[in-house]
CSV table of C-alpha atoms and ligand atoms in Angstrom, one decimal:
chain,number,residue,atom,x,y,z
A,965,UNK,CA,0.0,0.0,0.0
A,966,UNK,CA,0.9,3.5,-0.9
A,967,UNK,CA,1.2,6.5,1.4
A,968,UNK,CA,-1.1,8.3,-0.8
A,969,UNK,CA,-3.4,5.3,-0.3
A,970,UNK,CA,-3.4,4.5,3.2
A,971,UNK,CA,-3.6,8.2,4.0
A,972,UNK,CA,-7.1,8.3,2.0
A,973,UNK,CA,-8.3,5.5,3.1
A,974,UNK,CA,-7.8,6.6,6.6
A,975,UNK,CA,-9.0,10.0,5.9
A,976,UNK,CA,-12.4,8.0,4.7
A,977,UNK,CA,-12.5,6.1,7.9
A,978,UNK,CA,-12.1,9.1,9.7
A,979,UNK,CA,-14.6,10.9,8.4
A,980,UNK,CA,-16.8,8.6,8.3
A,981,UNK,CA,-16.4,6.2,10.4
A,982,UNK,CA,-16.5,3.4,8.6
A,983,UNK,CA,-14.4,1.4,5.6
A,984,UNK,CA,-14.4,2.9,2.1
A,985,UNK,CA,-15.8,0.2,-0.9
A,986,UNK,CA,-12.4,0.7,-2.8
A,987,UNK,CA,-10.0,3.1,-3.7
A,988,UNK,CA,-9.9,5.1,-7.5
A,989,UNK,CA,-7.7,7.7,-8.9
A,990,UNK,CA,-6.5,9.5,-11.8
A,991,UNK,CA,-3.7,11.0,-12.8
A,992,UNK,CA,-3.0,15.1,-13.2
A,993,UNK,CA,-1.5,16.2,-17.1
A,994,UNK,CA,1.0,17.8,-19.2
A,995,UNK,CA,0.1,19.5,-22.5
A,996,UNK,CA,3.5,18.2,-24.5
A,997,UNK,CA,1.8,20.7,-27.3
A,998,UNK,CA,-1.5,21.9,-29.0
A,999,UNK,CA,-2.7,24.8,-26.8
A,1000,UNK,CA,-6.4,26.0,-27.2
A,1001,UNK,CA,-6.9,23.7,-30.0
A,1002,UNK,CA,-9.3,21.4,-28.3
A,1003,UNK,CA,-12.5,23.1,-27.7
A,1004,UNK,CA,-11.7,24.3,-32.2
A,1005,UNK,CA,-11.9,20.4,-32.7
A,1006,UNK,CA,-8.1,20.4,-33.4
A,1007,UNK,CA,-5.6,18.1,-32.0
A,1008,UNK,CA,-3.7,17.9,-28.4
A,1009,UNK,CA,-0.8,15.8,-27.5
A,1010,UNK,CA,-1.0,16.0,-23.7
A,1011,UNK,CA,0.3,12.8,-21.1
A,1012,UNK,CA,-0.7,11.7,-17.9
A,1013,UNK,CA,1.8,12.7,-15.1
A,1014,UNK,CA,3.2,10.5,-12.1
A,1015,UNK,CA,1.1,12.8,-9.4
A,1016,UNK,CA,-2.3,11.5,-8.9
A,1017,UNK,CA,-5.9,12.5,-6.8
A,1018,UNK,CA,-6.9,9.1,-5.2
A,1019,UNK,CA,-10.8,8.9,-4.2
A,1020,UNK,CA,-12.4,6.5,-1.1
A,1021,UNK,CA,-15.7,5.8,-2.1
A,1022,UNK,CA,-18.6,3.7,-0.1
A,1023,UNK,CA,-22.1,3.7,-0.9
A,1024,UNK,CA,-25.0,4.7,1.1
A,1025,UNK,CA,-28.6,3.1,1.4
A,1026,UNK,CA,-30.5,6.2,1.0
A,1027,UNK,CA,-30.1,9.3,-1.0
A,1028,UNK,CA,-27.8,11.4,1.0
A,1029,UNK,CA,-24.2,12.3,-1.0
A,1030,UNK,CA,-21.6,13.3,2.1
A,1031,UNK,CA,-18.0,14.6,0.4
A,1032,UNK,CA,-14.7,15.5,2.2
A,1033,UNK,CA,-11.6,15.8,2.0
A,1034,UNK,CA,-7.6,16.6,2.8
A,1035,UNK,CA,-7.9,20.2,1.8
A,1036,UNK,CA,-11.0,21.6,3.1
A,1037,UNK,CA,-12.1,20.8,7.0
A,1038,UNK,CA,-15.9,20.6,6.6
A,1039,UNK,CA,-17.3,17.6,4.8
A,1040,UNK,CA,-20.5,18.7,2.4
A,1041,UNK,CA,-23.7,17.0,2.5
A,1042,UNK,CA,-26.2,17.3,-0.2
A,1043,UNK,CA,-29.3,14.6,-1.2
A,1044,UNK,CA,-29.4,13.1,-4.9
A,1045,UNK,CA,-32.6,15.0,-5.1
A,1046,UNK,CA,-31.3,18.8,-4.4
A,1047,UNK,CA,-28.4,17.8,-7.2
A,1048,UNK,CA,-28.3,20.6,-9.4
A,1049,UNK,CA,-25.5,22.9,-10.7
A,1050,UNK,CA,-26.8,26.1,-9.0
A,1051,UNK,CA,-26.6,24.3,-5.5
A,1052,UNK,CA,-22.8,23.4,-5.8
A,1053,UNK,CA,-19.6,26.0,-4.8
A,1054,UNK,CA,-16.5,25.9,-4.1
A,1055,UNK,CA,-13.8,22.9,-4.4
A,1056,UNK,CA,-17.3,20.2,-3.8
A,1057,UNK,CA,-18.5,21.2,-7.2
A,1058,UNK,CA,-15.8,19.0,-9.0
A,1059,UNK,CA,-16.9,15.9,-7.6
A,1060,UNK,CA,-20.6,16.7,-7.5
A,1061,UNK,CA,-20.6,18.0,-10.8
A,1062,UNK,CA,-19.6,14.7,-12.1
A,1063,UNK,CA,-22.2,12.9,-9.9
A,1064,UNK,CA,-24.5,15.2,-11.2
A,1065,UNK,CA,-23.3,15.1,-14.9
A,1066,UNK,CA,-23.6,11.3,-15.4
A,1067,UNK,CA,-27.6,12.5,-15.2
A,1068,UNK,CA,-26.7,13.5,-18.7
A,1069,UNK,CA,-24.8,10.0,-19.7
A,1070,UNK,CA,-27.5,7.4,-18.3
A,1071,UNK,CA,-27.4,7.4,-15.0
A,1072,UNK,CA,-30.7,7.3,-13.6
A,1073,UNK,CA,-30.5,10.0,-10.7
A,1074,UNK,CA,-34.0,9.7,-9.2
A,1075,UNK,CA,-32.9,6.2,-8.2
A,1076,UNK,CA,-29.2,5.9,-7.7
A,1077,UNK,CA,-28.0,5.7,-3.9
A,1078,UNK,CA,-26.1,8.2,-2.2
A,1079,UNK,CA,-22.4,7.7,-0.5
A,1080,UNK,CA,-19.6,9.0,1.0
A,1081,UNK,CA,-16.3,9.8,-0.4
A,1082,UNK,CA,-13.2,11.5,0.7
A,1083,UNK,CA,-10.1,13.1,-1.6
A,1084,UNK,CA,-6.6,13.3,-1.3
A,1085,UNK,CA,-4.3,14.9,-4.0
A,1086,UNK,CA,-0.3,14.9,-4.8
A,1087,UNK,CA,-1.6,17.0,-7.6
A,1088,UNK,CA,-0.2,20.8,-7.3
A,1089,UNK,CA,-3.2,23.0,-6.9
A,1090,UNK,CA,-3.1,26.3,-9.8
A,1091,UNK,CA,0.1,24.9,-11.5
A,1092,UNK,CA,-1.8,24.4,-14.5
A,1093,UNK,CA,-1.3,20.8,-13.9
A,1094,UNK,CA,-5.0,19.7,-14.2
A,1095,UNK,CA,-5.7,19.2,-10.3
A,1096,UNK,CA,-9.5,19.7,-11.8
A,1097,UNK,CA,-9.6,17.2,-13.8
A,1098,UNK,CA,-8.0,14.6,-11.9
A,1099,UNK,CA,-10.2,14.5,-9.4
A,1100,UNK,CA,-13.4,14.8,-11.9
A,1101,UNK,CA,-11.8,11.5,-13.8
A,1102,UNK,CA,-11.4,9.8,-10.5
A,1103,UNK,CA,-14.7,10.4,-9.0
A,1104,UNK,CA,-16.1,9.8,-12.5
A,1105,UNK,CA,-14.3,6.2,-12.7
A,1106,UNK,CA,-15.8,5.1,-9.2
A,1107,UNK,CA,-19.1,6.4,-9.7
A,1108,UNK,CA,-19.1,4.6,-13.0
A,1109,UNK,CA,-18.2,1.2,-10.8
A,1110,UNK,CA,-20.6,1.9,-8.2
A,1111,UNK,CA,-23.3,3.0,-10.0
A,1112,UNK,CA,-22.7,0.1,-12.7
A,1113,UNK,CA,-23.1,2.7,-15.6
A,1114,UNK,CA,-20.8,0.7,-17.9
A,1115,UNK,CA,-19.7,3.9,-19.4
A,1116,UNK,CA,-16.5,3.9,-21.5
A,1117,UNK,CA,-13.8,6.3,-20.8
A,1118,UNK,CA,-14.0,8.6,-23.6
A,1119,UNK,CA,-17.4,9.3,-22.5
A,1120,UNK,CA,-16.5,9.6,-18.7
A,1121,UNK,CA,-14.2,12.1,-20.0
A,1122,UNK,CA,-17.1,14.2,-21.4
A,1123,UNK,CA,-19.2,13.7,-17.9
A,1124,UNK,CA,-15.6,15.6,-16.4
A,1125,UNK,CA,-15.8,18.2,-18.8
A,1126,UNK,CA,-19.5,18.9,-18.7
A,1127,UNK,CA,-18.9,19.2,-15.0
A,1128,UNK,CA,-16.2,21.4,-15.5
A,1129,UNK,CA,-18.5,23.6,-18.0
A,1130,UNK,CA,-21.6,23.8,-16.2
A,1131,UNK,CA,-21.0,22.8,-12.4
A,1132,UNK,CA,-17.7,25.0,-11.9
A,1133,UNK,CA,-18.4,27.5,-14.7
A,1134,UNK,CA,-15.0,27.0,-16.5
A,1135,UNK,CA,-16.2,26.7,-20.5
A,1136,UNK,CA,-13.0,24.0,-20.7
A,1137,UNK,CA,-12.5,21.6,-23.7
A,1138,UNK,CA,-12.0,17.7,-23.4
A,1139,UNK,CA,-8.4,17.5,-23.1
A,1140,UNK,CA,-7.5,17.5,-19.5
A,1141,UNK,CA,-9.8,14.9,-18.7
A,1142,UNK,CA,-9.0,12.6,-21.9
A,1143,UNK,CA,-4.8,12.6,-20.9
A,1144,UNK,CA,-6.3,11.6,-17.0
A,1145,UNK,CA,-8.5,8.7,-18.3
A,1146,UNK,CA,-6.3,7.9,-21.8
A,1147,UNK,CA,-3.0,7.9,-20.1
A,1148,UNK,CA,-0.5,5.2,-20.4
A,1149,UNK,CA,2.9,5.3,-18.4
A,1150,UNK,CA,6.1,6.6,-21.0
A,1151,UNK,CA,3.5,7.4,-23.8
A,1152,UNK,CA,1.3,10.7,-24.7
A,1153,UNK,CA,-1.8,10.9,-25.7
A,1154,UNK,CA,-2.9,12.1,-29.5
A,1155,UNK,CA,-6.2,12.9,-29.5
A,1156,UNK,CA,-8.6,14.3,-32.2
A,1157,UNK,CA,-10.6,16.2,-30.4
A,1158,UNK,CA,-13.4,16.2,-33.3
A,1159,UNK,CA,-13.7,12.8,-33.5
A,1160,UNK,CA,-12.5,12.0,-29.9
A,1161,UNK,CA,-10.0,9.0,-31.6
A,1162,UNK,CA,-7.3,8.4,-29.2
A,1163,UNK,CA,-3.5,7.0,-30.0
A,1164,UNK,CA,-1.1,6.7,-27.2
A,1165,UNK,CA,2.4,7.2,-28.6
A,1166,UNK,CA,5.7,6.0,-26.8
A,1167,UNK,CA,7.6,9.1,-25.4
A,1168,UNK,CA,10.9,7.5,-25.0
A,1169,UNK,CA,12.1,10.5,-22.7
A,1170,UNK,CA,13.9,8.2,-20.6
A,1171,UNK,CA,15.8,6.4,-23.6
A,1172,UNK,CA,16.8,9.8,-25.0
A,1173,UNK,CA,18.4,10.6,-21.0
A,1174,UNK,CA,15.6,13.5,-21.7
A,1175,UNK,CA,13.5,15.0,-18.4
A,1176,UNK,CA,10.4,16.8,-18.5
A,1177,UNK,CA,11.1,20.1,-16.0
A,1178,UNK,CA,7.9,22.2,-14.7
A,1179,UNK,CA,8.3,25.6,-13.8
A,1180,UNK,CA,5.6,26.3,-11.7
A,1181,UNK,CA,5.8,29.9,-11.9
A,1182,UNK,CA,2.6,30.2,-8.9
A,1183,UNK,CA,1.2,32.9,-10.8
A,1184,UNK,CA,-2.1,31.8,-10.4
A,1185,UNK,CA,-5.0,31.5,-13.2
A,1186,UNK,CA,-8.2,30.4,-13.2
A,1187,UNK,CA,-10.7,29.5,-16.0
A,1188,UNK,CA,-13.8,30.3,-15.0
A,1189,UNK,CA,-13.0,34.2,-15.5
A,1190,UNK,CA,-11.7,36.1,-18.1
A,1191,UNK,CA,-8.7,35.6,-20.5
A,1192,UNK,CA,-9.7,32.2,-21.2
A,1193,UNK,CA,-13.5,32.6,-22.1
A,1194,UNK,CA,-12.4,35.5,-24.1
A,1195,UNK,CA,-10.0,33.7,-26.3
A,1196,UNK,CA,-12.6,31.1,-26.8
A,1197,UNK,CA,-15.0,34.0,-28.0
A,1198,UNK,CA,-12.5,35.2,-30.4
A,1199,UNK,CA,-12.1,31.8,-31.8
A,1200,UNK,CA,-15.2,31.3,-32.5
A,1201,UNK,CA,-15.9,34.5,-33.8
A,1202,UNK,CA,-13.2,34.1,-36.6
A,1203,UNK,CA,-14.9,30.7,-37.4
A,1204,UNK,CA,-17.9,32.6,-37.4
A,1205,UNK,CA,-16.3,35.5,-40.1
A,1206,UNK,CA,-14.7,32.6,-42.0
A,1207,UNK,CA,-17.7,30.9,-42.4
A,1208,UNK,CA,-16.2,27.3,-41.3
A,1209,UNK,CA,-17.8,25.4,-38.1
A,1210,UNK,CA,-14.8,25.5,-36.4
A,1211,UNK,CA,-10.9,26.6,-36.6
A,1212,UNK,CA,-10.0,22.8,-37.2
A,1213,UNK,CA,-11.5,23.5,-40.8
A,1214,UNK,CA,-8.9,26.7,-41.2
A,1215,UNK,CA,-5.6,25.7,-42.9
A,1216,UNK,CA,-1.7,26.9,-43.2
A,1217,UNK,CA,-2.4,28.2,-46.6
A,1218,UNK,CA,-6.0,29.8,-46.1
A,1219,UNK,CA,-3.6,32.0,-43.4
A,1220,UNK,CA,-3.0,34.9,-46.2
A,1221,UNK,CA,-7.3,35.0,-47.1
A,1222,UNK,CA,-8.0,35.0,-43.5
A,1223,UNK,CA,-5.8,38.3,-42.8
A,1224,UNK,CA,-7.9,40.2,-45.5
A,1225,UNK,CA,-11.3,39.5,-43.5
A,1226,UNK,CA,-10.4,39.4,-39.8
A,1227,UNK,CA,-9.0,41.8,-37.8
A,1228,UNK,CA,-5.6,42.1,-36.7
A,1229,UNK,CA,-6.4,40.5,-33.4
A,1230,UNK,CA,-8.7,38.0,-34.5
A,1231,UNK,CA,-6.5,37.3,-37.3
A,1232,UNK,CA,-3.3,36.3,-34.7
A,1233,UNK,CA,-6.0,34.0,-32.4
A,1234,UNK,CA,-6.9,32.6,-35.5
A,1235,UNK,CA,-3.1,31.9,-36.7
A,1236,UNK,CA,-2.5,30.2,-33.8
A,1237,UNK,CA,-4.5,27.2,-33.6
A,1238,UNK,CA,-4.0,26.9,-37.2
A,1239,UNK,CA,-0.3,26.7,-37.0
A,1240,UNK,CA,-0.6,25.3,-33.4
A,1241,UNK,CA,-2.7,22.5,-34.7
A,1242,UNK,CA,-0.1,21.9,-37.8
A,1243,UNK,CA,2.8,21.7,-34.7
A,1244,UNK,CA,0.5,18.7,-33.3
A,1245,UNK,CA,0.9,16.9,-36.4
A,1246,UNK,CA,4.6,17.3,-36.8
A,1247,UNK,CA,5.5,17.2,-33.5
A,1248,UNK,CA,3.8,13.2,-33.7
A,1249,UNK,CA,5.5,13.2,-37.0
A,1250,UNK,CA,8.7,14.0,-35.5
A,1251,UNK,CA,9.3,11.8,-32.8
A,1252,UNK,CA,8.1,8.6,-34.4
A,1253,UNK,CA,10.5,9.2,-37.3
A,1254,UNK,CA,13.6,11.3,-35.6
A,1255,UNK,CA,12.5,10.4,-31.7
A,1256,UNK,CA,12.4,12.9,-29.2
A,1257,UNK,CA,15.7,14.9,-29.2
A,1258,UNK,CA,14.0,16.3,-32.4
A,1259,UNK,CA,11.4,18.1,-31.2
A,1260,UNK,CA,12.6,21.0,-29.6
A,1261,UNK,CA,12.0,23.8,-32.1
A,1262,UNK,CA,8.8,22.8,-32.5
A,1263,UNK,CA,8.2,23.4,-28.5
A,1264,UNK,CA,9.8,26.8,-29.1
A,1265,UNK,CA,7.6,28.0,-31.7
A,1266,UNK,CA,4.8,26.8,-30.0
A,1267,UNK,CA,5.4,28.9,-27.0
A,1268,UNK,CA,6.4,32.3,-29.6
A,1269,UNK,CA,2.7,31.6,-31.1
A,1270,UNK,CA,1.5,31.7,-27.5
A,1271,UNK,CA,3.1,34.6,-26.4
A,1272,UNK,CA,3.3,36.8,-29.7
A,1273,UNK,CA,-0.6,35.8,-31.2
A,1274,UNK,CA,-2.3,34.3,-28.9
A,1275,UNK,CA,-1.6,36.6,-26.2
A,1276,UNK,CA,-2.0,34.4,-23.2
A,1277,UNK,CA,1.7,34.2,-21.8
A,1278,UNK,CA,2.9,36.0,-18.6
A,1279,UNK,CA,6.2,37.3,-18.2
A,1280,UNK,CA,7.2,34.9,-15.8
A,1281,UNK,CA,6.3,32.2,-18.0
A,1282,UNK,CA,8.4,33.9,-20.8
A,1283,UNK,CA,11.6,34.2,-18.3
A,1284,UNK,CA,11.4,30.2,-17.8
A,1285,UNK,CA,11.1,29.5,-21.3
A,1286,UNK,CA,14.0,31.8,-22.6
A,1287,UNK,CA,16.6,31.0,-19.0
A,1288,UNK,CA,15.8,27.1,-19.9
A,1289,UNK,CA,16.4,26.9,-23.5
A,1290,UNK,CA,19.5,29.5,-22.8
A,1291,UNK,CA,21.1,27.0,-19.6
A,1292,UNK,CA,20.4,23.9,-22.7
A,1293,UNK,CA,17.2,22.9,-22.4
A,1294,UNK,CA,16.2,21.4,-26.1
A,1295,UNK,CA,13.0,22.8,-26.4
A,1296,UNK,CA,10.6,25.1,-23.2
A,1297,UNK,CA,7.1,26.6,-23.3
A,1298,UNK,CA,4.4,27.2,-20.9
A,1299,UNK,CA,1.9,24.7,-20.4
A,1300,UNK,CA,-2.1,24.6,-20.1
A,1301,UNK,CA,-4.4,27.5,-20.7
A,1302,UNK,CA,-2.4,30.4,-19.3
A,1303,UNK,CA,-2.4,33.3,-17.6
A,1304,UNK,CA,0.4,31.9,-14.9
A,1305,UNK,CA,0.6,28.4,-14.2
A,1306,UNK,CA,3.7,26.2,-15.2
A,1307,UNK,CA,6.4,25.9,-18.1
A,1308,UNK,CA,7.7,23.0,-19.1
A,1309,UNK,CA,11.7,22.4,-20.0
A,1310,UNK,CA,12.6,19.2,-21.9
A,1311,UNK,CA,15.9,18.7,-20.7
A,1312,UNK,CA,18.8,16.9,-21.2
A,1313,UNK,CA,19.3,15.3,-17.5
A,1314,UNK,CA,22.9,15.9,-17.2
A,1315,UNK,CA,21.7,19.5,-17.6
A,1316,UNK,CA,19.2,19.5,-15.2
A,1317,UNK,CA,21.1,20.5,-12.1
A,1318,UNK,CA,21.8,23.8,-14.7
A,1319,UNK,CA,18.6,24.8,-15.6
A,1320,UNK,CA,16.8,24.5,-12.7
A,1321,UNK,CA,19.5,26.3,-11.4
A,1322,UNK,CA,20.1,29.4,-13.6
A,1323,UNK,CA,15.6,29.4,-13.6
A,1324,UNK,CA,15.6,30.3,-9.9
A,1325,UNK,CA,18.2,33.0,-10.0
A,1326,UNK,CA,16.6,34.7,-13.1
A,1327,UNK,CA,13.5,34.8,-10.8
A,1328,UNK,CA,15.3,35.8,-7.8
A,1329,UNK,CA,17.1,38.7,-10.2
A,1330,UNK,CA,13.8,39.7,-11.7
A,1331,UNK,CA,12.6,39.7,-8.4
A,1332,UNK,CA,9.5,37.1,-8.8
A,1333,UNK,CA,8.5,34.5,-6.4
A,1334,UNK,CA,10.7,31.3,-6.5
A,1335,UNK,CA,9.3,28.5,-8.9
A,1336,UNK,CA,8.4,25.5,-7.7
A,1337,UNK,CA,10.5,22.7,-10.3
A,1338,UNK,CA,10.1,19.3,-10.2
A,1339,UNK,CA,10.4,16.6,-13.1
A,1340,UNK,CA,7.4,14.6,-13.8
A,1341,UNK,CA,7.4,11.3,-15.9
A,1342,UNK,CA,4.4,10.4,-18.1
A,1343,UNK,CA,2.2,7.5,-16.0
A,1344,UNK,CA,-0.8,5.6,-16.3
A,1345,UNK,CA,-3.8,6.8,-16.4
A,1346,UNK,CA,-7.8,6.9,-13.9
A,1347,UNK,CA,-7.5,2.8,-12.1
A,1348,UNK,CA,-9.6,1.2,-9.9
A,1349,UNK,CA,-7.0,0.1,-7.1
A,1350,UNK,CA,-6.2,-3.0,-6.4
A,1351,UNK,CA,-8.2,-4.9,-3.8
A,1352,UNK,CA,-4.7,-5.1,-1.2
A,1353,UNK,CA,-5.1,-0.9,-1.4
A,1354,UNK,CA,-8.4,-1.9,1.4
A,1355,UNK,CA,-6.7,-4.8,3.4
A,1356,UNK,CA,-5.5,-3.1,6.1
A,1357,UNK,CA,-7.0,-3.5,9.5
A,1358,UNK,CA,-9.0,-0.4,10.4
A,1359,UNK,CA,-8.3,1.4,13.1
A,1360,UNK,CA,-10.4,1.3,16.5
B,2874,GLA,C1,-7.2,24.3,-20.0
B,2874,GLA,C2,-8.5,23.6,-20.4
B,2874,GLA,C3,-8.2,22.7,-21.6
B,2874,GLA,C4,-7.5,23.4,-22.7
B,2874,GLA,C5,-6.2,24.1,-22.2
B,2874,GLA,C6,-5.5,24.9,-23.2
B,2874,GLA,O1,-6.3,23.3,-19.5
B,2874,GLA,O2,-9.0,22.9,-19.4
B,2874,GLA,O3,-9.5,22.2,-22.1
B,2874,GLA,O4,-8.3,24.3,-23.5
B,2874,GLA,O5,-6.6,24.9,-21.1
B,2874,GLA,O6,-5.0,24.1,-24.2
């Protein structure tokens, strides 16, 4: 057993004084590339990461739903039948909102029992990281066991982001909560986020002596406000003006016809998923025919679109990016859907010690809180634990 997992399982039992059914969790992300391109039915190449949110989950015989957990002292009661989006706040509507999302999947929800369940998280909370969605594809998984919903995971991933739209307010695409569900340890996930087909590609970081380094800049961001909605606006206005359904259907070479309609902003949100979108392809492209080492540049120019057209960097984001690739990281960019949260370095790891070393004294020259850095490696995605996660004695 896990610390992670005996410290949820007695969080459970301690809250509720009794032993959880079983254990579930799911994994937080990295976006390798394709920023903003999911909710414009483009591509994403994100991958699980080796922090997880671990769920304890028992069921109840009547309708009450009671949810706690390591970061909040009060546990939340609500019944099935006062399960609506308006009645949930604050951290409880994640894992409600799913509950109450698998209404819209075929779970019957005037007959479904309550229960209780308590979270606990190794996922950093604002860094971009997908702490959100980790717990939604956990509580999603168990739910689907307990309630016998037989749902697959590319829809379970839809219940998380449907809770994410309408229970938290964040008007989020589908690919946090595909890399938590689709992940497979040293692989990323390719998703068409049209279609919702999903490869898992080998990474082969480790082979290549390459790390993945976050920069977790704690600026914090959230998407229920602002920048984000906006830039989904834009995007579908210069659909809209194009006359396509969405910016998947916009191509390299419609770029110079585009920048006669649009205007100049519109025209650079535009340019980026489309040439975002085209890094997605080569970027797959690229390492199954060259392997990793090779895929630097297109990292770079990936964050340059980002920062230049897109308009969603921060400077601290930019310092990490420029000190990493400068101290020899191959390729740097930030991560996730801005406004502060985390850069990523790929890395040499013989040059790790140097990055993360010339990264905090650009911060501490520029006067910025220290990052937080840590490597993360790409691991499996949402499980059911195994049966020897419950077998310890419970106390008292
Ligand atoms: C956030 C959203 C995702 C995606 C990214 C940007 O992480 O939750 O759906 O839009 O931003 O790529």
């Amino acid at each position: 057993m896990t610390d992670l997992e005996r410290s949820t399982r007695e969080g459970f039992t301690s809250r509720f004084n009794r032993d959880p059914l079983g254990l579930w969790s799911a994994p937080g992300r990295v976006n390798l590339i394709g920023e903003h391109t999911d909710y414009n039915d483009g591509f994403v190449f994100p991958f699980a990461i080796d922090r997880r949110t671990i769920v304890a989950l028992a069921p109840r015989t009547d309708r009450l739903i009671r949810v706690a957990s390591s970061f909040a002292e009060a546990a939340i009661e609500l019944s099935l039948d006062e399960l609506i989006p308006e009645n949930l706040h604050g951290w409880s509507a994640y894992p409600l909102g799913v509950a109450w999302a698998l209404g819209s999947y075929g779970a019957d929800l005037s007959a479904a029992s309550g229960f209780e369940l308590y979270i606990d998280s190794e996922v950093p909370i604002g860094a971009g990281l997908s702490s959100s969605a980790a717990i939604e594809s956990a509580v999603a998984l168990a739910l689907n066991d307990v309630w016998n919903l037989g749902l697959d995971r590319p829809t379970l991933a839809r219940v998380g982001q449907l809770a994410e739209n309408r229970a938290v307010g964040a008007p989020t695409g589908i690919m946090d909560q595909s890399a938590s569900l689709l992940g497979q340890a040293d692989a990323a996930v390719f998703l068409d986020c049209r279609t919702l087909a999903a490869e898992v590609i080998p990474l082969g970081f480790d082979a290549a002596d390459l790390d993945l380094l976050i920069v977790d800049t704690r600026v914090s961001h959230s998407h229920a406000t602002g920048g984000y909605a906006d830039r989904r606006a834009s995007c579908e206005a210069g659909a809209a003006a194009l006359g396509v359904d969405s910016l998947r259907d916009v191509f390299e070479a419609d770029l110079a016809g585009a920048a006669e309609l649009l205007d100049d902003e519109t025209f650079r949100r535009v340019r980026h998923i489309v040439t975002e979108n085209q890094r997605v392809l080569d970027t797959v492209r690229t390492l199954r025919e060259q392997g990793p080492t090779a895929i630097g540049p297109l990292l770079d120019a990936s964050h340059v679109s980002m920062r230049d057209d897109f308009e969603i960097s921060v400077p601290q984001l930019d310092l990490a990016v420029e000190t990493a690739r400068r101290a020899g990281a191959i390729g740097a960019r930030m991560t996730g859907g801005g406004f502060g949260g985390a850069a990523i370095a790929l890395t040499p790891r013989t040059l790790l010690p140097a990055v993360r070393a010339a990264v905090a004294e650009a911060f501490r020259v520029a006067e910025y809180a220290a990052p937080d850095m840590f490597v993360v490696r790409a691991g499996d995605g949402a499980l059911r634990h195994p049966a020897h996660a419950n077998a310890l004695p419970t106390a008292g």
